[in-house]
Coordinates of C-alpha atoms in Angstrom, one line a residue:
Chain A
M960 CA 2.0 -0.5 19.6
N961 CA 5.7 1.0 20.3
D962 CA 5.5 4.1 18.2
L963 CA 7.7 7.0 20.1
F964 CA 5.4 8.8 22.6
N965 CA 5.2 12.6 21.2
D966 CA 4.3 15.1 23.7
Q967 CA 3.5 17.9 21.5
I968 CA 0.2 16.7 19.7
S969 CA -1.7 18.7 16.9
G970 CA -4.1 17.8 14.6
R971 CA -8.0 18.0 13.3
V972 CA -10.7 17.6 16.2
W973 CA -14.0 15.8 15.5
V974 CA -16.2 16.6 18.7
V975 CA -18.6 13.9 20.2
G976 CA -21.1 14.0 22.7
D977 CA -21.6 12.6 26.5
D978 CA -21.6 9.0 27.8
I979 CA -19.7 7.7 24.5
N980 CA -19.7 4.1 25.3
T981 CA -17.5 0.9 24.4
D982 CA -19.9 -1.0 22.2
L983 CA -20.4 2.2 20.3
I984 CA -16.7 2.2 20.1
L985 CA -15.8 -1.7 19.5
P986 CA -19.2 -3.4 18.3
I987 CA -19.8 -6.9 19.3
Q988 CA -19.4 -7.5 15.6
A989 CA -15.9 -6.1 15.4
Y990 CA -14.7 -7.9 18.6
Y991 CA -14.5 -11.3 16.1
L992 CA -12.9 -9.7 13.7
P993 CA -8.4 -9.5 12.9
V994 CA -7.4 -6.3 15.3
E995 CA -6.4 -4.7 11.8
Q996 CA -10.3 -4.8 10.9
Q997 CA -11.5 -3.9 14.1
P998 CA -10.9 0.5 13.7
A999 CA -13.2 0.3 10.2
W1000 CA -16.5 -0.2 13.1
V1001 CA -15.3 2.5 15.4
F1002 CA -19.2 4.5 15.7
S1003 CA -20.6 2.5 12.8
A1004 CA -23.6 2.5 14.7
N1005 CA -23.9 5.9 15.9
R1006 CA -21.8 7.9 13.3
P1007 CA -21.7 5.8 10.0
G1008 CA -18.5 6.4 8.0
W1009 CA -16.7 8.2 10.3
S1010 CA -14.2 6.0 10.7
G1011 CA -13.4 6.1 6.9
D1012 CA -12.9 10.3 7.1
V1013 CA -10.6 10.0 10.4
G1014 CA -7.1 11.0 9.3
Q1015 CA -4.2 9.9 10.9
G1016 CA -3.1 12.4 13.4
D1017 CA -6.3 13.4 13.9
I1018 CA -8.1 14.4 17.5
L1019 CA -11.3 13.4 19.3
V1020 CA -13.0 15.7 21.5
A1021 CA -15.7 14.4 23.4
G1022 CA -18.3 15.3 26.3
R1023 CA -18.2 13.4 29.9
N1024 CA -18.3 9.6 30.9
F1025 CA -16.2 8.8 27.8
G1026 CA -15.4 5.1 27.3
V1027 CA -18.4 3.8 29.8
G1028 CA -19.0 0.2 29.9
S1029 CA -16.8 -3.0 28.6
S1030 CA -13.6 -4.0 29.5
R1031 CA -12.9 -4.2 25.8
P1032 CA -10.0 -3.3 24.1
A1033 CA -11.6 -0.7 22.5
A1034 CA -8.9 2.3 23.2
R1035 CA -6.6 0.4 21.2
S1036 CA -9.7 0.7 18.2
L1037 CA -9.1 4.4 18.6
K1038 CA -5.7 4.1 18.1
N1039 CA -5.3 1.7 15.7
L1040 CA -7.6 4.7 13.7
G1041 CA -4.8 7.1 13.4
L1042 CA -6.3 9.1 16.2
A1043 CA -3.5 10.9 18.0
C1044 CA -5.5 12.3 21.4
L1045 CA -8.5 11.7 23.4
L1046 CA -9.8 15.0 25.0
A1047 CA -12.6 14.6 27.1
D1048 CA -14.4 16.2 29.9
S1049 CA -14.8 12.8 31.9
I1050 CA -13.4 9.6 31.4
N1051 CA -14.5 6.8 32.3
G1052 CA -11.7 4.7 34.8
L1053 CA -11.5 1.5 33.0
F1054 CA -11.0 2.9 29.6
Y1055 CA -8.9 5.2 30.9
R1056 CA -6.5 2.2 32.1
N1057 CA -7.0 0.6 29.1
A1058 CA -6.0 3.8 26.9
I1059 CA -2.6 4.1 29.1
N1060 CA -2.0 0.5 28.7
F1061 CA -2.4 0.6 24.7
A1062 CA -0.2 3.9 24.5
F1063 CA -2.9 5.9 23.6
P1064 CA -2.4 9.5 24.8
A1065 CA -6.1 10.9 26.6
L1066 CA -6.3 13.9 29.3
E1067 CA -9.6 14.8 31.1
A1068 CA -10.1 18.1 31.1
P1069 CA -13.2 19.4 32.3
G1070 CA -14.7 22.1 29.7
V1071 CA -13.1 20.9 26.5
T1072 CA -15.9 21.0 24.5
A1073 CA -16.9 24.0 25.0
L1074 CA -13.2 24.7 23.6
F1075 CA -13.8 23.4 19.9
K1076 CA -16.2 22.6 16.9
E1077 CA -15.7 20.0 14.8
G1078 CA -12.8 20.8 12.2
D1079 CA -11.2 23.5 14.3
R1080 CA -7.3 22.4 14.8
A1081 CA -5.7 21.7 18.7
E1082 CA -2.5 22.0 19.9
I1083 CA -1.5 20.2 22.9
S1084 CA 1.3 20.1 25.5
F1085 CA 0.2 16.5 26.7
E1086 CA 2.8 16.2 29.8
A1087 CA 1.7 19.7 31.4
A1088 CA -1.6 18.9 30.2
R1089 CA -2.3 22.0 28.1
I1090 CA -4.8 22.6 25.5
A1091 CA -5.0 25.0 23.1
N1092 CA -7.3 26.3 19.9
P1093 CA -5.1 28.6 17.6
A1094 CA -8.2 29.7 15.9
S1095 CA -9.7 31.5 18.7
G1096 CA -7.0 32.1 21.3
K1097 CA -8.8 30.7 23.6
T1098 CA -6.7 27.6 26.4
L1099 CA -7.4 25.1 28.7
D1100 CA -5.6 23.3 31.3
G1101 CA -6.6 19.5 31.7
V1102 CA -6.0 17.0 34.4
P1103 CA -2.0 16.5 34.0
M1104 CA -1.5 12.4 33.5
P1105 CA 0.1 11.1 37.1
A1106 CA 3.7 10.4 36.6
Q1107 CA 3.5 6.6 37.3
L1108 CA 0.8 6.4 34.2
L1109 CA 2.6 8.5 32.1
A1110 CA 5.8 6.7 32.2
I1111 CA 3.5 3.8 31.0
L1112 CA 2.6 5.5 27.7
Q1113 CA 5.5 6.8 27.2
A1114 CA 7.4 2.9 27.3
G1115 CA 4.6 2.4 24.3
G1116 CA 2.4 0.9 26.3
I1117 CA 2.2 -2.3 29.6
Y1118 CA 2.8 -4.8 27.1
S1119 CA 6.4 -3.8 26.5
L1120 CA 7.4 -3.2 30.0
L1121 CA 6.1 -6.6 30.5
Q1122 CA 7.9 -7.6 27.3
S1123 CA 10.5 -5.9 28.2
E1124 CA 11.1 -8.2 31.7
N1125 CA 10.5 -11.2 30.0
L1126 CA 7.4 -11.7 31.6
I1127 CA 5.1 -12.3 27.9
R1128 CA 5.5 -13.5 24.3
Chain B
M1191 CA -10.2 14.3 58.6
G1192 CA -10.3 10.2 58.5
M1193 CA -10.8 7.8 55.5
T1194 CA -13.9 6.5 53.8
A1195 CA -13.7 2.7 53.8
I1196 CA -12.1 2.8 49.8
E1197 CA -9.7 4.6 51.0
K1198 CA -9.0 2.2 53.6
I1199 CA -9.0 -1.2 52.0
L1200 CA -6.5 0.3 49.4
A1201 CA -4.4 2.1 51.9
R1202 CA -3.7 -1.5 53.9
N1203 CA -3.3 -3.0 50.7
S1204 CA -0.8 -0.5 49.5
G1205 CA 1.2 -0.3 53.0
L1206 CA 0.4 2.9 53.4
A1207 CA -0.9 4.6 57.1
R1208 CA -3.7 6.5 54.4
V1209 CA -4.1 7.6 50.9
R1210 CA -6.0 10.7 50.0
P1211 CA -7.7 11.1 46.7
G1212 CA -5.7 12.3 43.9
D1213 CA -2.8 9.5 45.0
I1214 CA -1.8 6.8 43.3
V1215 CA -1.3 3.9 45.0
T1216 CA 0.4 0.3 43.8
T1217 CA -1.3 -2.6 45.7
K1218 CA -1.2 -6.1 46.3
V1219 CA -3.9 -8.2 44.5
E1220 CA -5.4 -10.9 46.6
T1221 CA -7.3 -12.5 43.5
A1222 CA -6.8 -12.4 39.9
I1223 CA -9.8 -13.5 37.6
L1224 CA -9.5 -14.5 33.7
F1225 CA -12.1 -15.4 31.6
D1226 CA -12.3 -16.8 28.0
N1227 CA -12.1 -13.8 26.1
N1228 CA -8.6 -12.7 27.9
F1229 CA -7.4 -15.9 25.7
M1230 CA -9.2 -15.2 22.4
E1231 CA -5.9 -15.3 19.8
T1232 CA -7.1 -11.4 19.3
S1233 CA -6.4 -10.3 22.8
W1234 CA -4.2 -12.8 24.8
R1235 CA -0.6 -12.2 24.9
E1236 CA 1.5 -15.3 26.3
I1237 CA 2.2 -15.2 30.1
L1238 CA 5.7 -16.6 31.0
H1239 CA 5.4 -16.2 34.6
V1240 CA 2.2 -16.4 37.0
Y1241 CA 3.4 -14.6 40.2
D1242 CA 1.2 -17.2 42.6
P1243 CA -1.3 -19.9 41.0
A1244 CA -3.1 -19.7 44.2
K1245 CA -4.4 -16.0 43.8
I1246 CA -5.4 -17.0 40.3
V1247 CA -9.3 -18.0 39.3
V1248 CA -10.0 -18.7 35.1
V1249 CA -13.6 -18.9 34.1
F1250 CA -15.3 -19.6 31.1
D1251 CA -18.6 -17.5 30.8
H1252 CA -18.3 -14.9 28.2
R1253 CA -19.0 -17.5 25.3
A1254 CA -19.9 -21.1 27.2
P1255 CA -19.9 -23.4 25.6
A1256 CA -18.1 -22.4 23.0
S1257 CA -19.9 -20.2 20.3
H1258 CA -17.6 -19.3 17.5
V1259 CA -14.7 -21.9 16.5
L1260 CA -12.9 -18.2 17.9
S1261 CA -14.1 -18.8 21.4
A1262 CA -13.2 -22.4 21.1
K1263 CA -9.9 -22.2 20.8
A1264 CA -9.9 -19.2 23.3
H1265 CA -11.3 -22.2 25.6
Q1266 CA -8.4 -24.5 24.4
T1267 CA -6.1 -21.6 25.1
G1268 CA -7.4 -21.4 29.0
R1269 CA -7.1 -24.8 29.9
A1270 CA -3.9 -25.2 28.5
F1271 CA -3.1 -22.1 30.9
V1272 CA -4.5 -23.9 33.6
K1273 CA -2.8 -26.8 33.6
Q1274 CA 0.7 -25.3 32.7
F1275 CA 0.5 -23.3 36.1
G1276 CA -1.4 -25.6 38.0
I1277 CA -4.4 -23.2 38.8
E1278 CA -6.7 -24.9 40.8
R1279 CA -9.8 -22.4 41.1
F1280 CA -11.0 -23.4 37.2
H1281 CA -14.7 -22.7 36.5
D1282 CA -14.4 -24.7 33.1
I1283 CA -17.6 -26.0 31.1
G1284 CA -19.9 -28.1 33.4
F1285 CA -21.0 -28.4 37.3
H1286 CA -19.3 -25.2 38.4
Q1287 CA -19.6 -23.2 35.3
G1288 CA -21.0 -19.7 35.7
I1289 CA -20.3 -16.0 35.5
S1290 CA -17.3 -14.7 37.4
H1291 CA -19.3 -12.0 39.8
A1292 CA -21.8 -15.0 40.5
L1293 CA -19.2 -17.3 41.3
V1294 CA -17.1 -14.9 43.4
A1295 CA -20.4 -14.7 45.6
D1296 CA -20.8 -18.1 45.6
H1297 CA -17.6 -19.5 46.4
G1298 CA -16.4 -16.9 48.7
Y1299 CA -13.6 -15.7 46.7
G1300 CA -14.0 -11.7 47.7
L1301 CA -12.5 -11.4 51.0
P1302 CA -13.6 -8.7 52.6
G1303 CA -10.7 -5.6 53.1
T1304 CA -8.5 -6.9 49.9
V1305 CA -8.1 -6.8 46.3
L1306 CA -9.9 -8.3 43.5
L1307 CA -8.8 -7.8 40.2
C1308 CA -10.8 -9.4 36.7
S1309 CA -11.1 -8.4 33.3
D1310 CA -14.9 -7.8 33.0
S1311 CA -16.4 -4.2 34.0
H1312 CA -18.4 -5.3 36.6
T1313 CA -16.6 -6.7 38.8
C1314 CA -17.2 -3.9 41.0
S1315 CA -19.9 -6.3 41.8
A1316 CA -17.9 -7.9 44.3
G1317 CA -17.6 -4.5 46.7
V1318 CA -20.7 -6.3 48.2
F1319 CA -18.1 -7.7 50.3
N1320 CA -16.4 -4.8 51.4
L1321 CA -13.2 -5.1 49.2
A1322 CA -11.8 -3.2 46.4
A1323 CA -12.8 -5.1 43.5
R1324 CA -12.5 -3.6 39.6
G1325 CA -12.8 -4.0 36.2
V1326 CA -9.7 -3.6 34.2
G1327 CA -8.6 -4.1 30.9
A1328 CA -6.5 -7.6 29.6
P1329 CA -3.2 -5.4 30.2
D1330 CA -3.8 -4.9 33.6
M1331 CA -4.8 -8.7 34.0
T1332 CA -1.7 -9.4 32.3
Y1333 CA 0.3 -7.2 34.7
A1334 CA -1.3 -8.3 37.7
V1335 CA -1.3 -12.1 37.3
A1336 CA 2.6 -11.9 35.8
K1337 CA 3.8 -9.7 39.2
G1338 CA 0.9 -9.9 41.6
E1339 CA 0.5 -6.2 42.0
T1340 CA -1.8 -3.1 40.3
W1341 CA -1.9 0.3 40.7
F1342 CA -4.9 2.5 41.5
R1343 CA -6.1 6.1 41.2
V1344 CA -7.6 7.3 44.0
G1345 CA -11.2 9.1 43.6
E1346 CA -13.5 11.0 46.0
T1347 CA -16.2 9.2 47.0
I1348 CA -20.1 9.8 47.7
R1349 CA -21.8 8.1 50.5
Y1350 CA -25.4 6.3 49.7
D1351 CA -26.9 5.7 52.9
L1352 CA -30.3 3.4 52.1
C1353 CA -32.9 3.9 54.6
G1354 CA -36.6 2.4 54.6
A1355 CA -38.0 -0.9 52.4
L1356 CA -38.9 -1.7 49.1
R1357 CA -42.4 -2.2 48.8
P1358 CA -43.6 -6.1 47.0
G1359 CA -42.8 -6.1 43.3
V1360 CA -40.0 -3.0 43.3
S1361 CA -36.7 -4.7 43.1
A1362 CA -32.9 -3.7 43.6
K1363 CA -32.5 -3.3 40.2
D1364 CA -35.2 -0.2 40.4
V1365 CA -33.2 1.2 43.0
F1366 CA -30.1 1.4 40.8
L1367 CA -32.1 2.7 38.2
H1368 CA -33.3 5.3 40.4
L1369 CA -29.7 6.2 41.6
A1370 CA -28.5 6.4 37.8
N1371 CA -31.6 8.6 36.8
T1372 CA -31.1 10.9 40.1
H1373 CA -27.5 11.3 39.9
G1374 CA -26.1 10.6 36.5
D1375 CA -22.6 9.3 35.9
H1376 CA -19.8 9.3 38.9
A1377 CA -16.8 9.1 36.4
T1378 CA -13.4 9.1 38.8
M1379 CA -14.8 8.8 41.9
N1380 CA -16.0 5.8 44.3
V1381 CA -19.3 5.2 45.9
E1382 CA -20.5 3.5 49.2
Y1383 CA -23.4 2.0 50.1
G1384 CA -24.5 1.8 53.8
G1385 CA -27.8 2.4 55.6
P1386 CA -30.1 1.4 57.6
A1387 CA -31.6 -0.8 54.9
L1388 CA -29.1 -2.9 53.8
A1389 CA -30.7 -5.1 56.6
G1390 CA -33.4 -5.7 54.9
L1391 CA -31.6 -6.5 51.5
S1392 CA -30.3 -10.2 50.5
M1393 CA -27.0 -10.8 49.3
N1394 CA -28.2 -11.2 45.8
A1395 CA -30.1 -7.6 46.0
R1396 CA -27.3 -5.8 47.3
R1397 CA -25.2 -7.5 44.4
T1398 CA -27.5 -6.5 41.7
I1399 CA -26.9 -3.1 43.6
S1400 CA -22.6 -3.5 43.3
T1401 CA -22.9 -4.8 40.1
M1402 CA -24.9 -2.1 38.0
S1403 CA -22.8 0.6 39.7
A1404 CA -20.4 0.0 36.9
E1405 CA -22.8 1.7 34.7
L1406 CA -22.3 4.6 37.0
S1407 CA -18.7 4.8 36.0
V1408 CA -17.5 4.0 39.5
E1409 CA -13.3 3.3 39.9
F1410 CA -15.3 1.0 43.2
A1411 CA -18.8 -0.1 44.1
T1412 CA -17.8 -0.6 48.3
F1413 CA -20.6 -2.3 50.9
E1414 CA -19.9 -1.2 54.7
P1415 CA -19.9 -4.4 56.0
D1416 CA -22.2 -6.1 58.6
Q1417 CA -23.2 -9.3 60.1
I1418 CA -25.0 -10.6 57.0
M1419 CA -22.5 -10.1 54.6
I1420 CA -19.5 -11.4 57.1
D1421 CA -21.7 -15.0 57.5
H1422 CA -22.2 -15.1 53.5
V1423 CA -18.3 -15.2 53.1
Q1424 CA -17.7 -17.4 56.5
A1425 CA -19.9 -19.9 54.8
R1426 CA -18.2 -20.2 52.0
T1427 CA -14.5 -20.1 53.1
D1428 CA -11.8 -21.1 55.3
A1429 CA -9.8 -17.8 54.7
P1430 CA -9.1 -15.4 57.3
F1431 CA -10.2 -11.9 56.4
E1432 CA -10.6 -8.4 58.1
P1433 CA -13.3 -6.0 56.9
V1434 CA -13.2 -2.4 56.9
W1435 CA -15.4 0.2 58.2
P1436 CA -15.5 4.2 56.8
D1437 CA -14.1 5.8 59.9
T1438 CA -16.9 8.0 61.5
N1439 CA -15.2 11.3 60.4
A1440 CA -14.7 10.0 56.8
D1441 CA -13.9 12.6 54.1
Y1442 CA -16.9 12.6 51.2
A1443 CA -16.9 14.1 48.5
D1444 CA -21.2 14.2 49.6
K1445 CA -23.4 12.2 51.4
R1446 CA -26.9 10.8 49.9
V1447 CA -29.8 9.4 51.3
I1448 CA -31.9 7.0 49.3
D1449 CA -35.3 6.3 50.5
L1450 CA -36.7 2.7 49.6
N1451 CA -40.5 3.4 50.3
L1452 CA -40.2 6.1 47.3
I1453 CA -38.9 3.5 44.6
E1454 CA -41.1 2.5 41.6
P1455 CA -40.6 0.2 39.0
L1456 CA -38.2 1.9 36.4
V1457 CA -37.4 1.2 33.2
A1458 CA -34.6 2.9 31.2
L1459 CA -35.4 3.4 27.5
P1460 CA -33.2 2.6 24.7
D1461 CA -29.4 3.1 24.6
A1462 CA -28.6 4.8 27.8
V1463 CA -28.2 3.6 31.5
L1464 CA -27.8 6.7 32.8
N1465 CA -30.5 9.9 33.2
N1466 CA -32.6 7.6 30.5
A1467 CA -35.6 6.1 33.1
R1468 CA -39.0 6.3 33.6
A1469 CA -41.9 5.1 35.1
V1470 CA -43.0 1.8 34.1
G1471 CA -46.3 3.7 33.5
D1472 CA -45.0 6.1 31.4
V1473 CA -43.7 2.9 28.4
A1474 CA -46.4 0.6 29.2
G1475 CA -47.8 -1.2 26.0
T1476 CA -44.7 -0.6 24.1
D1477 CA -44.5 -4.1 21.8
I1478 CA -41.6 -6.5 22.9
D1479 CA -40.5 -9.3 20.5
Q1480 CA -38.0 -10.2 23.4
A1481 CA -37.6 -10.8 27.2
F1482 CA -34.4 -11.6 28.9
I1483 CA -33.4 -12.2 32.4
G1484 CA -30.1 -12.9 33.1
S1485 CA -26.4 -11.3 33.3
C1486 CA -23.8 -10.9 36.7
A1487 CA -26.9 -8.2 37.6
N1488 CA -30.0 -10.0 37.8
G1489 CA -29.4 -14.4 37.3
T1490 CA -29.6 -15.1 40.9
L1491 CA -31.7 -16.8 42.9
D1492 CA -33.6 -14.3 44.0
D1493 CA -34.1 -12.8 40.4
L1494 CA -35.4 -16.8 39.2
A1495 CA -38.0 -16.9 42.1
V1496 CA -39.4 -13.2 41.4
A1497 CA -39.7 -14.2 37.7
A1498 CA -41.4 -17.9 38.9
R1499 CA -43.8 -16.0 41.1
V1500 CA -44.9 -13.9 38.1
L1501 CA -44.6 -16.4 35.3
A1502 CA -46.8 -19.3 37.7
G1503 CA -49.7 -20.6 35.7
R1504 CA -49.4 -18.1 32.9
R1505 CA -47.8 -18.1 29.5
V1506 CA -45.6 -15.6 27.6
A1507 CA -47.5 -13.9 24.9
D1508 CA -47.8 -15.4 21.5
G1509 CA -45.1 -13.7 19.2
T1510 CA -43.1 -12.9 22.6
R1511 CA -39.9 -14.7 23.5
L1512 CA -39.0 -15.1 27.5
V1513 CA -35.5 -16.0 27.6
V1514 CA -34.0 -16.9 31.0
T1515 CA -30.4 -17.6 31.9
P1516 CA -29.3 -18.2 35.7
A1517 CA -25.7 -16.4 36.6
T1518 CA -24.5 -20.0 37.7
Q1519 CA -24.8 -23.7 37.3
S1520 CA -25.1 -23.8 41.3
I1521 CA -28.0 -21.5 41.0
Y1522 CA -29.3 -23.3 37.8
R1523 CA -29.3 -26.5 40.2
A1524 CA -31.1 -24.6 43.0
A1525 CA -33.6 -23.0 41.0
M1526 CA -34.7 -26.8 39.8
A1527 CA -35.1 -27.9 43.3
E1528 CA -37.1 -25.1 44.1
G1529 CA -39.4 -25.5 40.9
Y1530 CA -38.4 -22.2 39.3
I1531 CA -37.2 -23.5 36.7
Q1532 CA -40.1 -25.9 35.8
T1533 CA -42.4 -23.0 36.3
I1534 CA -40.5 -20.7 33.7
V1535 CA -40.2 -23.3 31.3
E1536 CA -44.2 -24.7 31.1
A1537 CA -44.6 -20.6 30.8
G1538 CA -42.9 -20.7 27.9
G1539 CA -39.8 -19.4 28.6
V1540 CA -36.1 -20.6 27.4
V1541 CA -34.1 -21.9 30.3
T1542 CA -30.5 -21.3 29.0
N1543 CA -27.0 -22.8 30.7
A1544 CA -25.1 -20.3 32.8
T1545 CA -23.2 -18.2 30.8
C1546 CA -23.0 -13.8 30.1
G1547 CA -25.3 -15.0 26.9
A1548 CA -27.6 -12.1 25.5
C1549 CA -26.5 -9.8 27.9
G1550 CA -23.4 -8.9 25.8
G1551 CA -24.5 -10.2 22.9
G1552 CA -22.2 -13.2 22.6
S1553 CA -23.9 -15.9 22.0
M1554 CA -27.8 -17.1 22.3
G1555 CA -30.5 -14.6 22.0
L1556 CA -29.3 -12.3 19.9
L1557 CA -31.4 -9.4 18.2
G1558 CA -32.2 -8.9 14.9
P1559 CA -32.7 -5.1 13.5
G1560 CA -35.2 -3.2 14.5
E1561 CA -36.5 -6.2 17.4
I1562 CA -37.2 -4.8 21.0
C1563 CA -36.1 -6.3 23.9
I1564 CA -37.3 -5.9 27.3
T1565 CA -34.3 -6.9 29.7
A1566 CA -33.2 -7.5 33.4
S1567 CA -29.6 -7.3 32.4
T1568 CA -26.4 -4.9 32.7
R1569 CA -26.3 -2.8 29.1
N1570 CA -29.2 -1.4 26.6
F1571 CA -26.4 0.2 24.5
K1572 CA -26.8 0.4 20.9
G1573 CA -26.2 -2.9 19.4
R1574 CA -25.1 -4.3 22.8
M1575 CA -27.5 -7.7 22.6
G1576 CA -26.8 -7.9 18.4
D1577 CA -28.1 -5.7 15.5
A1578 CA -27.3 -1.7 16.2
A1579 CA -30.9 -1.3 15.1
A1580 CA -32.5 -3.2 17.7
R1581 CA -34.0 -1.4 21.0
I1582 CA -33.2 -2.2 24.4
Y1583 CA -35.1 -1.6 27.4
M1584 CA -34.0 -1.8 30.7
A1585 CA -35.8 -2.6 33.8
S1586 CA -36.2 -5.3 36.8
P1587 CA -36.5 -9.1 36.7
A1588 CA -40.3 -8.7 37.6
T1589 CA -41.3 -5.9 34.9
V1590 CA -39.5 -8.1 32.5
A1591 CA -41.6 -11.2 33.1
A1592 CA -45.2 -9.2 33.4
S1593 CA -43.9 -7.8 30.1
A1594 CA -43.2 -11.3 28.5
I1595 CA -46.6 -12.3 29.9
A1596 CA -47.9 -9.2 28.4
G1597 CA -46.5 -9.2 24.8
V1598 CA -46.3 -5.5 25.9
I1599 CA -43.8 -3.3 28.6
A1600 CA -46.4 -3.8 31.6
S1601 CA -46.1 -2.9 34.9
P1602 CA -45.2 -5.9 37.7
M1603 CA -46.8 -4.5 40.5
D1604 CA -50.4 -6.3 39.7
Y1605 CA -48.7 -9.6 40.8
F1606 CA -47.2 -8.6 44.5
T1607 CA -50.5 -7.7 45.6

């Protein structure tokens, strides 16, 4: 969870639609399993086998309202699956908080699903929220993560901060 | 321009004269609620310092009584935490057991004008008491419990004015399904509820709407205060509080009116809440295996009363299971005193103890592959209540009870003429 934050992100794109909920990302059966086994269950109900196809550093591009649903640590599963970044037309606020707190880079970028098709490569300057599809030459400016929140992400998530203050073990 | 109610609450609790959409604010946290999942070994990080034990509430609701050894161990960890820090507001298995959001309503834990955090997504439920209440993840809860503060991103606010009155047989759940069907998601935004129809809606009915607002992906759902709400809280706590009204010239992203007279019973089709409902007549006759009434949204005394009214003197259809879960043990006791539990059980319904239960698929009433359920709870997502190949329709308690009797999805309206 403490890997160094990288501002320049590039990787292969996977595309999913609107309203992807946390039951799809972290199904209840997986919630009881050890943390390292949970990522294998991502999208098992709506895209069986997909979690095995994801490679380290891949990028997830999603439609509106990504992460609607429960407070469960679904963002942690996406990070541990190896995904380098989430780009979405819009993101549920609770999921967004969890993404920051688990140090999983996530950007809101209205229109991003129109920029990519699956298998494309995405290039992202995270702090500037600048997104590019080098194959098509198209670029898009997303919504930059506010500085206070970016600081949590860059610190490796909120547990790292609390641990450095001796507030948790 | 003036501020909306939620903007004023966030400004007050962050020591600012005003806040605007786009701001990131740091506020103090008046009430921090931990529940049993927080203490599960896959989530729990041992907290070494607590900012104020009197601000903390601990509730066992998602898996209560324990459904697995994992949850039994979580309860042990939670009890040790409560003992270590001397937390008095503790809802263990037993007399004071219940779902956190319903306990907030029962006990007056949500003080108007303050900030309340809980690591359950339906925490916006407490917005009915005119406060900044939101669900966060376990990491944010850990931070709030340790440091007594949190951050919020201020979003734009949409104002919903409710007017008119519901017809008998139509409920607050149908109002929500109508709103979700008409306006879709509200990601990054707030909703504010007010209007002349509030006076005719019970606190329980209002709370169904505030609780379900989580499914709109709102940042906050806040009700405008009125005397009914203020009296409800004052009857349950001696703590002082100051409600917050929106400025008359508040800057809303949009203002919308919902006429309750026009609402009809709706059913959300499986797998999504938003933009996914139909009139009950359009899906009437669909076979069901299970019917569920419960959760933080629909386990109120009003909901049990409606279920009992529909079920009185009738029987649940052969081949159909009806599971009913009061939201708190105190609601359970009140429902016993009113005879609702007797009526439901005599009709063949199974009444469970207060817990999140079947709603989250965590314990009791899970669905097998291919099974069909109609539920009066919070979500109908794929896999939500058990196997991913089960299909979940979502409706009001009246519609669910009527369907349980018919053994197929059925309109409740005949029971309310």
